[in-house]
Every structure is written in C-alpha cells, then in structure tokens.
Short mmCIF file of C-alpha atoms and ligand atoms in Angstrom, two decimals:
data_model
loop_
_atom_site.label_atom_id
_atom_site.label_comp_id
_atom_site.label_asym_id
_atom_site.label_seq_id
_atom_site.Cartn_x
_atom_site.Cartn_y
_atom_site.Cartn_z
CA UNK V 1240 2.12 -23.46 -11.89
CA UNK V 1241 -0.77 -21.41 -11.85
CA UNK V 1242 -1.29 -18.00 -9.60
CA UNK V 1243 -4.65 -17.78 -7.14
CA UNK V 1244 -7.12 -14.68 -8.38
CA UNK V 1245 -5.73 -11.22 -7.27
CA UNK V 1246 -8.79 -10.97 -4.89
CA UNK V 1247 -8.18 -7.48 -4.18
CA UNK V 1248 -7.65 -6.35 -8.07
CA UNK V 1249 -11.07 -9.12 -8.40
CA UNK V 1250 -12.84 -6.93 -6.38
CA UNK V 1251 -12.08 -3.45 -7.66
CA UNK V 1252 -12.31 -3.99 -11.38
CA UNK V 1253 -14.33 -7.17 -11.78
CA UNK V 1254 -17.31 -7.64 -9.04
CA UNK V 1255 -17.31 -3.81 -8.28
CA UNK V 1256 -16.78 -2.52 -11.45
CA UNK V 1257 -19.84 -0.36 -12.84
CA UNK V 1258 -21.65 -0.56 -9.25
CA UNK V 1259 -20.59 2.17 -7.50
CA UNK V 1260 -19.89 6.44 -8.13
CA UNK V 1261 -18.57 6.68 -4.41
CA UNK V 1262 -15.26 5.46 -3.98
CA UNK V 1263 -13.69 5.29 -0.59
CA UNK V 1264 -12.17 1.84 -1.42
CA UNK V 1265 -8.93 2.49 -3.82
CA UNK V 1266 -5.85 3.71 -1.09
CA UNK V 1267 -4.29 6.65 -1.37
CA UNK V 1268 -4.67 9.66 -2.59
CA UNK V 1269 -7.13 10.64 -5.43
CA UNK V 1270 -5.36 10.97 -8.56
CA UNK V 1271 -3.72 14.06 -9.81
CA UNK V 1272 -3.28 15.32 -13.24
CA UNK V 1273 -0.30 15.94 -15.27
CA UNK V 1274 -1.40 19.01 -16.96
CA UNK V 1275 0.77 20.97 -14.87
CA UNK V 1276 3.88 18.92 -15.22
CA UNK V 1277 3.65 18.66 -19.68
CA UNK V 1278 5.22 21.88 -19.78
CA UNK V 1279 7.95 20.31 -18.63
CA UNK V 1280 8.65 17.52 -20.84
CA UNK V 1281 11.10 17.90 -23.48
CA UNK V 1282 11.99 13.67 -23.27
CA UNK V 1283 13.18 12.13 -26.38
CA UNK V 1284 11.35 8.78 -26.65
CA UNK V 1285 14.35 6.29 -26.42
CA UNK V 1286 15.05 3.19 -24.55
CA UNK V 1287 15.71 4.41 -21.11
CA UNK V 1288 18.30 3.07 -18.80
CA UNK V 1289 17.74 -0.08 -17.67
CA UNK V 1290 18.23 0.72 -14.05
CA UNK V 1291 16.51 3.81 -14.22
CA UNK V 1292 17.77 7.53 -15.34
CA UNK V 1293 20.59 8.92 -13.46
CA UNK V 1294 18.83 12.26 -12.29
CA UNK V 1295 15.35 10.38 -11.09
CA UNK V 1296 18.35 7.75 -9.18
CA UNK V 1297 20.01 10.46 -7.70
CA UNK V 1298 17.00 11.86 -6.73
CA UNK V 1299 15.16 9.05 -4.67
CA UNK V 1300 19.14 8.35 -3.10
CA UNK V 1301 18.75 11.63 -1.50
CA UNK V 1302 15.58 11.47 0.36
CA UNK V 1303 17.00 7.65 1.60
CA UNK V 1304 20.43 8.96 2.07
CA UNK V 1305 21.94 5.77 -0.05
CA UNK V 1306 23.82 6.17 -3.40
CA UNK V 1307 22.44 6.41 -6.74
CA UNK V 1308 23.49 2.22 -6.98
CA UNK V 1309 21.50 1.60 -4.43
CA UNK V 1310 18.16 2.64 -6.65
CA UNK V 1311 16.36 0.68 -9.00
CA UNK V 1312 12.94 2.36 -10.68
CA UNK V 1313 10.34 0.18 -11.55
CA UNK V 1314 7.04 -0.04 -12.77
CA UNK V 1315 5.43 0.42 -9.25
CA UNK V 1316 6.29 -1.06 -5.70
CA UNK V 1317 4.27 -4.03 -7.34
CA UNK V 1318 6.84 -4.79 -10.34
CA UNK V 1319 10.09 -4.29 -7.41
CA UNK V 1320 8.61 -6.68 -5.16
CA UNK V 1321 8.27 -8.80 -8.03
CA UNK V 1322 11.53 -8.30 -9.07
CA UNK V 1323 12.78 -9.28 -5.35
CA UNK V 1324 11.20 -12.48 -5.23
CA UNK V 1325 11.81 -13.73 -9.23
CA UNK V 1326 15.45 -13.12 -8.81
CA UNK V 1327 16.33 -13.86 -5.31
CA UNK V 1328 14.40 -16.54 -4.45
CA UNK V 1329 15.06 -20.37 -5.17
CA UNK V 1330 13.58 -23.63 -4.11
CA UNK V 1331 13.17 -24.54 -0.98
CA UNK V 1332 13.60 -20.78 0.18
CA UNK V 1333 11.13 -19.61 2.56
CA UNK V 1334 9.61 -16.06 2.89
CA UNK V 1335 8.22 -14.52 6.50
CA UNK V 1336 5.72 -11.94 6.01
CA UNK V 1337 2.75 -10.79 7.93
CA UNK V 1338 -1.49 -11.87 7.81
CA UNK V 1339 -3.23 -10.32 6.68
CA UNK V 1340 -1.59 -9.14 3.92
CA UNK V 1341 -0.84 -7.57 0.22
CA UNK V 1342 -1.33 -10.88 -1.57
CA UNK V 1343 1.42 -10.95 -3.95
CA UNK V 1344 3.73 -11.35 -0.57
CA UNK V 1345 1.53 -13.66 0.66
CA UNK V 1346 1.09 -15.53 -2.55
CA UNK V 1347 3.62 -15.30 -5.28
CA UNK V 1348 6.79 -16.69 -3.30
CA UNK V 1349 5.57 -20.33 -3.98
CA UNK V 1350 5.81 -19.39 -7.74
CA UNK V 1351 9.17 -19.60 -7.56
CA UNK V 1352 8.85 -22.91 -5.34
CA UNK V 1353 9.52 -21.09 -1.81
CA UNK V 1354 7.08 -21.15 0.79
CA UNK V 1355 5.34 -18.08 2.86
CA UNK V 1356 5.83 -18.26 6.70
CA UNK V 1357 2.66 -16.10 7.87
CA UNK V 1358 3.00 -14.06 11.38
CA UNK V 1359 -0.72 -12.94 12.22
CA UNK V 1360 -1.30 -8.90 13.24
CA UNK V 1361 -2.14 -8.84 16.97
CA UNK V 1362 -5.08 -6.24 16.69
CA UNK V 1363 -5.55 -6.39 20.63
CA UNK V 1364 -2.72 -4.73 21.22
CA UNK V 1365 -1.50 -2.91 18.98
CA UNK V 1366 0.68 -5.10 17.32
CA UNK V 1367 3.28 -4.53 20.12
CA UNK V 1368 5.48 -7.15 19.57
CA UNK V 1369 4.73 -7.62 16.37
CA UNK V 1370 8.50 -7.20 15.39
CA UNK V 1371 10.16 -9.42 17.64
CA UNK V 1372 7.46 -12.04 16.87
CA UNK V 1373 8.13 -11.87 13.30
CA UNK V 1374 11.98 -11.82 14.45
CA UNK V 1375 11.37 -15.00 16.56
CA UNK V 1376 9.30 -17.42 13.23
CA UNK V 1377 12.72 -16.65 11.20
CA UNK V 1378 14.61 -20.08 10.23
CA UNK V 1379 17.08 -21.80 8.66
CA UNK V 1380 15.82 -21.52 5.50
CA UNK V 1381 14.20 -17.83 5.47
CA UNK V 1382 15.57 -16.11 2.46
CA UNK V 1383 14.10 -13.24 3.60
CA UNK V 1384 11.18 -11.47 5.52
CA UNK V 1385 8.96 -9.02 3.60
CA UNK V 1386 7.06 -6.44 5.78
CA UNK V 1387 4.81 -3.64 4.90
CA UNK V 1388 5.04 -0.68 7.37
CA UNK V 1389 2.77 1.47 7.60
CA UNK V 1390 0.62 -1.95 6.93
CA UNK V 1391 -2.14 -2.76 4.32
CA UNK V 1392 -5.00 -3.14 5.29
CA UNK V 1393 -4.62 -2.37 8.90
CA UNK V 1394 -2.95 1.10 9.35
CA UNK V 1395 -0.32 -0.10 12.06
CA UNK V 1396 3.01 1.31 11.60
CA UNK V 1397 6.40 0.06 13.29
CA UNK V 1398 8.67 2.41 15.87
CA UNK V 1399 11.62 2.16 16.34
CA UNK V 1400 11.86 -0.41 19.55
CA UNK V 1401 9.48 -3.14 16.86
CA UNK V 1402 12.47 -2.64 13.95
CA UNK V 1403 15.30 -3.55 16.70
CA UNK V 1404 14.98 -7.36 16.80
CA UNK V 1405 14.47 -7.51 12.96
CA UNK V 1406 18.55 -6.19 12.69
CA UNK V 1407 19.80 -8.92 14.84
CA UNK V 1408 18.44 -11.97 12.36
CA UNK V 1409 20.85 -10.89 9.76
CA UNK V 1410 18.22 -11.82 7.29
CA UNK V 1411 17.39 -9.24 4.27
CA UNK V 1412 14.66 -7.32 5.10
CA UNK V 1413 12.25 -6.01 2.56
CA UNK V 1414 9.61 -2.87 3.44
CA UNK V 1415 6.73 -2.16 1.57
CA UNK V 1416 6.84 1.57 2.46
CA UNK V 1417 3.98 2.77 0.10
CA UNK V 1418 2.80 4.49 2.46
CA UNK V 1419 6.04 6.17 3.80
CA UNK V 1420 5.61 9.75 3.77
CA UNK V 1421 9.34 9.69 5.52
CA UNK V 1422 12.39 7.90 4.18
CA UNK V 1423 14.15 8.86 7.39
CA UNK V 1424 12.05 6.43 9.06
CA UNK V 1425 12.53 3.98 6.22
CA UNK V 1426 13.71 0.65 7.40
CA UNK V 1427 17.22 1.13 5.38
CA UNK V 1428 17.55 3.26 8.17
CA UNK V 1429 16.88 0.74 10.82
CA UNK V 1430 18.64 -2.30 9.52
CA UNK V 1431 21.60 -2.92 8.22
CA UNK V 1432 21.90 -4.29 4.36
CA UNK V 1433 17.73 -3.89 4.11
CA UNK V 1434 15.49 -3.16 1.01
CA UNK V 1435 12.91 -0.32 0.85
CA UNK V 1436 10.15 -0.67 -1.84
CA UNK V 1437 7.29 2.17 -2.61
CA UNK V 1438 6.03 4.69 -5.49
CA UNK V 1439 4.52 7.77 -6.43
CA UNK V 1440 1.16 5.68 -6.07
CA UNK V 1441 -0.05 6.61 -2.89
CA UNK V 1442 1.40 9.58 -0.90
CA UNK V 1443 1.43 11.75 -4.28
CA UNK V 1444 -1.67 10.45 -6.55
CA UNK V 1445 -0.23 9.53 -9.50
CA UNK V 1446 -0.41 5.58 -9.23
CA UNK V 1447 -0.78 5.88 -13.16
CA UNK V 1448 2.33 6.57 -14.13
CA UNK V 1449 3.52 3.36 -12.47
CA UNK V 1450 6.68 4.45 -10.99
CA UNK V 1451 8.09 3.00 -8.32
CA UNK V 1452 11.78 1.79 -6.74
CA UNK V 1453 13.44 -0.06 -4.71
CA UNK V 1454 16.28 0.73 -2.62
CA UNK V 1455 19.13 -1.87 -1.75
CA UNK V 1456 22.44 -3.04 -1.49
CA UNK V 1457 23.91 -2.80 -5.16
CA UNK V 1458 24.01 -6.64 -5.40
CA UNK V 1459 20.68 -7.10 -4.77
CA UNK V 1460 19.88 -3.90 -7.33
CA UNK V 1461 22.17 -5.52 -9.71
CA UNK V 1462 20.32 -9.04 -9.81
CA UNK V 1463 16.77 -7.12 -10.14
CA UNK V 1464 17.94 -5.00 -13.00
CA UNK V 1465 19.30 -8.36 -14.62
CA UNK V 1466 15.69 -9.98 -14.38
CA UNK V 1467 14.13 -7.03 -15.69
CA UNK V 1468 16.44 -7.43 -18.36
CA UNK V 1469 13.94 -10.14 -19.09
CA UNK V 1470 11.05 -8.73 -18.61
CA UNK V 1471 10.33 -4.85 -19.19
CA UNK V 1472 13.67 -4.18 -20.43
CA UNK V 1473 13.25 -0.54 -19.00
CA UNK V 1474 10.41 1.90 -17.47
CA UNK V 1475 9.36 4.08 -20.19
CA UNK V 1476 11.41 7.76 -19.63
CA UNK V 1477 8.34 9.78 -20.46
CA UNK V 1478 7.00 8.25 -17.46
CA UNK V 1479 10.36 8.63 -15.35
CA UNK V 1480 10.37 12.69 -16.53
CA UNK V 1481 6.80 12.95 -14.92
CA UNK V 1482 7.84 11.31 -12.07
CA UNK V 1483 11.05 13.05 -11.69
CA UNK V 1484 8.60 16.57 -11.67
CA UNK V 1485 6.72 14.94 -9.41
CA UNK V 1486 9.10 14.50 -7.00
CA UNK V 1487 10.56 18.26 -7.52
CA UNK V 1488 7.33 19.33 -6.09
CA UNK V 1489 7.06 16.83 -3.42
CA UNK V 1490 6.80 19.20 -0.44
CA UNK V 1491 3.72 20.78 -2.41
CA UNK V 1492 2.12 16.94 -2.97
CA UNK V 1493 2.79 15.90 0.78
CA UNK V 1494 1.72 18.90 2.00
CA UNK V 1495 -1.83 18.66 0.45
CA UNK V 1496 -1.61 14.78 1.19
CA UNK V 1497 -1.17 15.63 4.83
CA UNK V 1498 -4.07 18.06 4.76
CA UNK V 1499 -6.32 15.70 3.38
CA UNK V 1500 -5.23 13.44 6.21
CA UNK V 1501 -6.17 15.70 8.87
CA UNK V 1502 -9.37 16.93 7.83
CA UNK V 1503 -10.39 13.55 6.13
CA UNK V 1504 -9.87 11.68 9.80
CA UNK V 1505 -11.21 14.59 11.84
CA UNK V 1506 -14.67 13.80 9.69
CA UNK V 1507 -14.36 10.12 10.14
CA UNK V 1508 -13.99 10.18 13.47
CA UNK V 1509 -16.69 12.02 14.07
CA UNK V 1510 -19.14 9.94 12.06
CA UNK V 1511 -17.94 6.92 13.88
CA UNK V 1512 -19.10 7.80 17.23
CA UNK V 1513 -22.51 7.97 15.82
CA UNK V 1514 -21.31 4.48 14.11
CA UNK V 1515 -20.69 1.64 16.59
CA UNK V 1516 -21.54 -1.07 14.11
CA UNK V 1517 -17.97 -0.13 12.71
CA UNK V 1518 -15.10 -0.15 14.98
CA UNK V 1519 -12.22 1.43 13.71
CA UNK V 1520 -8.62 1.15 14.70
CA UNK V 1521 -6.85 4.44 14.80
CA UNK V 1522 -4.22 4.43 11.76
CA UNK V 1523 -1.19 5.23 12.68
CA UNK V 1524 -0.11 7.60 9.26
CA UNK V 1525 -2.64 5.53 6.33
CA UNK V 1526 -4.80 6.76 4.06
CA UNK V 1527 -7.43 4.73 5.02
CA UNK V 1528 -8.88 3.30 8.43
CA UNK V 1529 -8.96 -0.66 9.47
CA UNK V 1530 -12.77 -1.43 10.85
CA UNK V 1531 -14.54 -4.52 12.31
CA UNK V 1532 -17.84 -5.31 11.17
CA UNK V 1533 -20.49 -5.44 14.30
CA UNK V 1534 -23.55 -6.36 12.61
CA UNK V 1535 -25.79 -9.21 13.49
CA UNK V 1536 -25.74 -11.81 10.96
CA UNK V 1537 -24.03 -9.68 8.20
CA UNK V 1538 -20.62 -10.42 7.00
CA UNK V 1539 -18.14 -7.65 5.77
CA UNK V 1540 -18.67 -8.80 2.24
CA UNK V 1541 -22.12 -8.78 2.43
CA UNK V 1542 -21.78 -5.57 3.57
CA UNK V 1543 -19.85 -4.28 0.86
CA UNK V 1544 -22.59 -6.14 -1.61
CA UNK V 1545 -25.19 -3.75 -0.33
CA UNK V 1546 -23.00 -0.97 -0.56
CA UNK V 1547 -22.86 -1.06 -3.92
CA UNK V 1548 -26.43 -2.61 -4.28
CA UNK V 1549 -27.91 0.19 -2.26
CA UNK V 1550 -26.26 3.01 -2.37
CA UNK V 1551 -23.44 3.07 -4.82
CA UNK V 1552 -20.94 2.77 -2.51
CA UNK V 1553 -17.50 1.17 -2.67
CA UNK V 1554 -15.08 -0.05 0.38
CA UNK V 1555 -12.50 -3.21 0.23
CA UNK V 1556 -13.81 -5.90 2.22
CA UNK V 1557 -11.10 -6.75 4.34
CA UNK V 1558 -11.81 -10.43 3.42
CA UNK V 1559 -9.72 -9.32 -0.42
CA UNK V 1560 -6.86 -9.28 2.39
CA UNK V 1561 -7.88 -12.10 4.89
CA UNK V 1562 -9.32 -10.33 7.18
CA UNK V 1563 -13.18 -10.93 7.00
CA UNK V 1564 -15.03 -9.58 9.66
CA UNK V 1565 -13.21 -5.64 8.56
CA UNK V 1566 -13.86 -3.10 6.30
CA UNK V 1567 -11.05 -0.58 4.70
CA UNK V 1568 -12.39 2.97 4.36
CA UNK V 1569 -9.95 5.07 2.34
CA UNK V 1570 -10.49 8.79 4.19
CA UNK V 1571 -8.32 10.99 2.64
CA UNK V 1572 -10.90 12.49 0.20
CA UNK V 1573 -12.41 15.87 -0.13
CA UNK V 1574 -14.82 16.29 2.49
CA UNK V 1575 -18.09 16.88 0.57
CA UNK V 1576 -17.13 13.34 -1.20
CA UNK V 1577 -15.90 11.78 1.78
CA UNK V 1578 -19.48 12.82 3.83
CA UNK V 1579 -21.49 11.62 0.77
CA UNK V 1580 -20.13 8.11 1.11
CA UNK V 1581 -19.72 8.28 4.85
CA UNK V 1582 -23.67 9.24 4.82
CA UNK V 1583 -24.80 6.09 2.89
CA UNK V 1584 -22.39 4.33 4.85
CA UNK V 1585 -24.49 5.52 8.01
CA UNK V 1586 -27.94 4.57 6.42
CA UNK V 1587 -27.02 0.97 5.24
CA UNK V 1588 -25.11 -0.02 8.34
CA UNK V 1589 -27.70 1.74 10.73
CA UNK V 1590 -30.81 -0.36 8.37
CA UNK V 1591 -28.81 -3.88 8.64
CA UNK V 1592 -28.47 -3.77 11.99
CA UNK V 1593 -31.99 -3.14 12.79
CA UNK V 1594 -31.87 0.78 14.24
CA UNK V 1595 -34.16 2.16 11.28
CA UNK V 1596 -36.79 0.14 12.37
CA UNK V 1597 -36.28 0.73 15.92
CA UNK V 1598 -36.29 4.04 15.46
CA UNK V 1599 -39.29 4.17 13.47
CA UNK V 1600 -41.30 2.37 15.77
C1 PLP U 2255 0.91 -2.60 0.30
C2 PLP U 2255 0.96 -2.37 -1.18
N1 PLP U 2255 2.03 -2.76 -1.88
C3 PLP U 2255 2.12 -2.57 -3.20
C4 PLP U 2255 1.10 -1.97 -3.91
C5 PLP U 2255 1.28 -1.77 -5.39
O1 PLP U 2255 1.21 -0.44 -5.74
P1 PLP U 2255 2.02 0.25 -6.95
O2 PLP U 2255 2.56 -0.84 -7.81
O3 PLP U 2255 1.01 1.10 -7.64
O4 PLP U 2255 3.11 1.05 -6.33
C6 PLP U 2255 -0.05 -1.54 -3.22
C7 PLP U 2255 -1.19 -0.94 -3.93
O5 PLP U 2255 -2.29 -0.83 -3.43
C8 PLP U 2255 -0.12 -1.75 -1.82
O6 PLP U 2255 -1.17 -1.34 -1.09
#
C-alpha cells in the first residue's frame, strides 16, 4: 500500500524550492547554530541506547514530571508519532484526530489498515467545544485519538475545561505538543495514562538535529522502542549531546523564542489592519498566524503562486493542510525580515484585489 504525497513537505522543497529568499512559511523558530554548543562535545561515536541516553531521559522526565521510563527520544515528533501508530495500531483500529491537520495523523493510520475518524476545527468560535466534540466521535473501535495542541495550522490551543471530557473516554490520548513551550500544561498532565509527543524543532530552532520524544506509560514506551528496534536502531548520541546542551540552556532559547513572539505579532498585527484581504485568527501561543484569503476570484494557492512569482515570497497555503481558502504566516522572525516579506505581502494582496488600480485612478 502506497502513501499519498506529503503535500506540505511537496510544497516546501519541491514546487517552492528555488522561488523564494523570504521565508515566512517553515514554523518555528529560525534555526540556530551549534557553534556555541561544540565546545561541549566530548561524545564517543557508539551505538547509543536504544531508548535514548539516560541523562537526555532524565532530563525531558523533569520538565513533564514522569520518570525517566516514561521517555523515549526519537528522531523528531515525526519519527514518535510514527512509532505510535506502527506499533500500536492493528486492523480494523480506528484513529480520531482533528481537520485540518498534520497529514501523517490524518494519513498514515490506514497504512497500518486502521481508519482516521476526522473532527473538523470550528473556526467560528473558537473551537469551544472542540474537546468534548472530539470526546463525543470516540467508538468502539478507537484505538486512540491523536490531537495537536497548540494546533497546526490554525494556532488554537486547548484549556483546561476542552481537555476534561477527553479523560473520561479512557482512550489513549496522544498530543502533538510541538509547540508546547510548557510541559505543565502538557496533556500527561490532564489525562490520565496519555502520550505527549514534541522536539527541539520548533520552540528552540534546531529542527536539524532531529530530536524529539515521546512521553508515555512504560508499556507503550516499551513497544515503540521495540519497533525502532526495526527501524533506526538508535538516534545518533552526537545528536542527543547537542540536544541535551540544548536543553541546559532552555530558559536562554525560550526566552529569545518568546521575544520573537511578542515583537513578531505586535508587527503583524499592525500590518493587518491595513490588510483586510487577510483575516487572521489570533494564535493562541504559535509561531505563526492562521488567515483566510478575501480576495475576489483568487484562491490561497494561487496566492502563494504569485508570492513566489512576484515577489519571492514564501507562505504554506493552508490547502498543504486542508484548509484552502487560508494562508499560514510564520511571524516569529526578526523584524527587518519579517517587514520585508510582510511588505510584498501588502503589494501583491493589495494588486490582486484590485486597490492598486483604484488607487491609481
Ligand atoms: C504539528 C507537527 N507535528 C510534527 C512535526 C514534525 O516535526 P519534527 O519531526 O521536526 O519534530 C511538525 C513539523 O512541522 C508539526 O508541525
């Protein structure tokens, strides 16, 4: 059985690729580099631990509160969810998660012969019940419900009153927390015998070294690291060292993370009042902002064409997602980059819908 095109991965490195030197498409924040951390390194280039080295375990059990068991590192949030669905799932299992969506949830589960029950965002309000409705489509046959809060592509982010109703179907949760800057509000601290997934991607900037983990009960931990077994064997422990430095300056990386999400929002939302052919919903703690398109007789991948086309510009179409009709705009840049692309933004939305010439005439 074959897998459908990563649409989102299509877009960045295949269609876009070469056609833009603005980025404010890729999440998170821009990359850091690991000068700073070499000095550090004194690894010896083994096999690591299969599971993941003790001292990076015992680290991410801390800032969860869980036990060193309870942590598996992987190669990215990407490879743990992965590792969730190869080894837990069997046929005839079915999988809730939410539209639209990343689409290795939305996708992958029917690799392994399940099938993907898909609850649909309500952007009208908020997503207010979003949790009980996703509570509400679980079945018989769910084998588990995958969520991603704070959510990709549309910056809404669960409180507490949405995680309550998710406890009581004593189904396993799985979070895609990539964009958790806060394991206390993790969901293994909202329900009982859940599974939190994320990386030093996002929140930090180093989605190169490709460490990531998942945090669970030690059975499902132990069945992951079993499939790996198969697979990767083991993350590579140079990797794991640089990740393990990372996260021994992680009040110094959130701190400028959170900085850059301040300023970068204070300058979007100021361009978007001048903007109403975009309307964004306010992210509640993302990187990015969640927009719908208002322009006549342009879609959002159209748009996005003549982004590139025009100015050099790149977004994500939300349509990579299924959302057409929305943009993502990744704001947590520097400002002088984040006003370059916000300015030829401004001048391709503001021609499309007609205003240059209006104004001209
Ligand atoms: C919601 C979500 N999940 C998972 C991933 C995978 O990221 P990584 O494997 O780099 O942690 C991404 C990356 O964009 C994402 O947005």
């Amino acid at each position: 059985m074959s897998v459908p095109a990563y649409r989102s991965q299509e877009w960045l490195f295949d269609v876009a690729a070469g056609r833009y030197d603005v980025d404010l498409a890729v999440s998170g924040m821009e990359a850091h580099s690991v000068e700073p951390l070499l000095a550090e390194m004194t690894t010896k280039a083994g096999y690591d631990v299969d599971r993941g080295a003790g001292q990076l375990r015992e680290t991410i059990a801390e800032l969860y509160r869980v036990r060193p068991e309870n942590v598996l590192i992987t190669h990215g949030a990407q490879e743990a969810l992965y590792l969730l669905y190869a080894s837990l799932l069997e046929p005839g299992d079915e999988v809730v998660a939410r539209g639209p969506g990343w689409q290795q949830t939305l996708d992958l589960p029917a690799r392994f012969g399940a099938t993907t029950k898909t609850v649909d965002y309500d952007l009208t309000n908020g997503d207010a019940d979003g949790g009980a409705r996703t509570a509400a489509a679980v079945g018989e046959n769910t084998r588990m419900v995958v969520l991603n809060s704070p959510h990709n592509p549309t910056g809404l982010t669960f409180d507490d009153a949405q995680w309550e109703p998710l406890g009581a179907t004593k189904t396993l949760v799985v979070n895609d927390e990539e964009y958790l800057t806060d394991f206390d509000r993790s969901v293994v601290q909202h329900v009982p015998g859940s599974c939190s997934v994320s990386s030093l991607s996002k929140v930090y900037g180093f989605p190169g070294l490709r460490l990531g983990w998942l945090v669970g009960p030690s059975d499902v931990v132990e069945k992951c690291v079993n499939y790996r077994r198969y697979t990767t064997i083991s993350n590579s422990p140079l990797l794991e060292d640089l990740g393990l430095a990372v996260l021994r300056r992680r009040e110094t990386y959130l701190a400028e993370y959170r900085r850059r999400l301040t300023d970068g929002w204070r300058v979007f939302r100021e361009w978007a009042t001048g903007h109403p052919q975009l309307q964004p919903l306010e992210p509640q703690g993302t990187p990015y902002v969640f927009c719908r398109v208002d322009l006549p007789e342009t879609t959002s991948l159209q748009l996005c064409n003549e982004l590139l086309d025009r100015e050099r510009l790149l977004l994500m179409p939300g349509d990579v997602f299924g959302a057409p009709g929305h943009v993502r705009i990744s704001y947590a840049r520097p400002a002088d980059l984040l006003t370059d692309g916000l300015d030829r933004l401004g001048r391709v939305v503001k021609s499309l819908s007609g205003l240059e010439l209006a104004e001209l005439t």
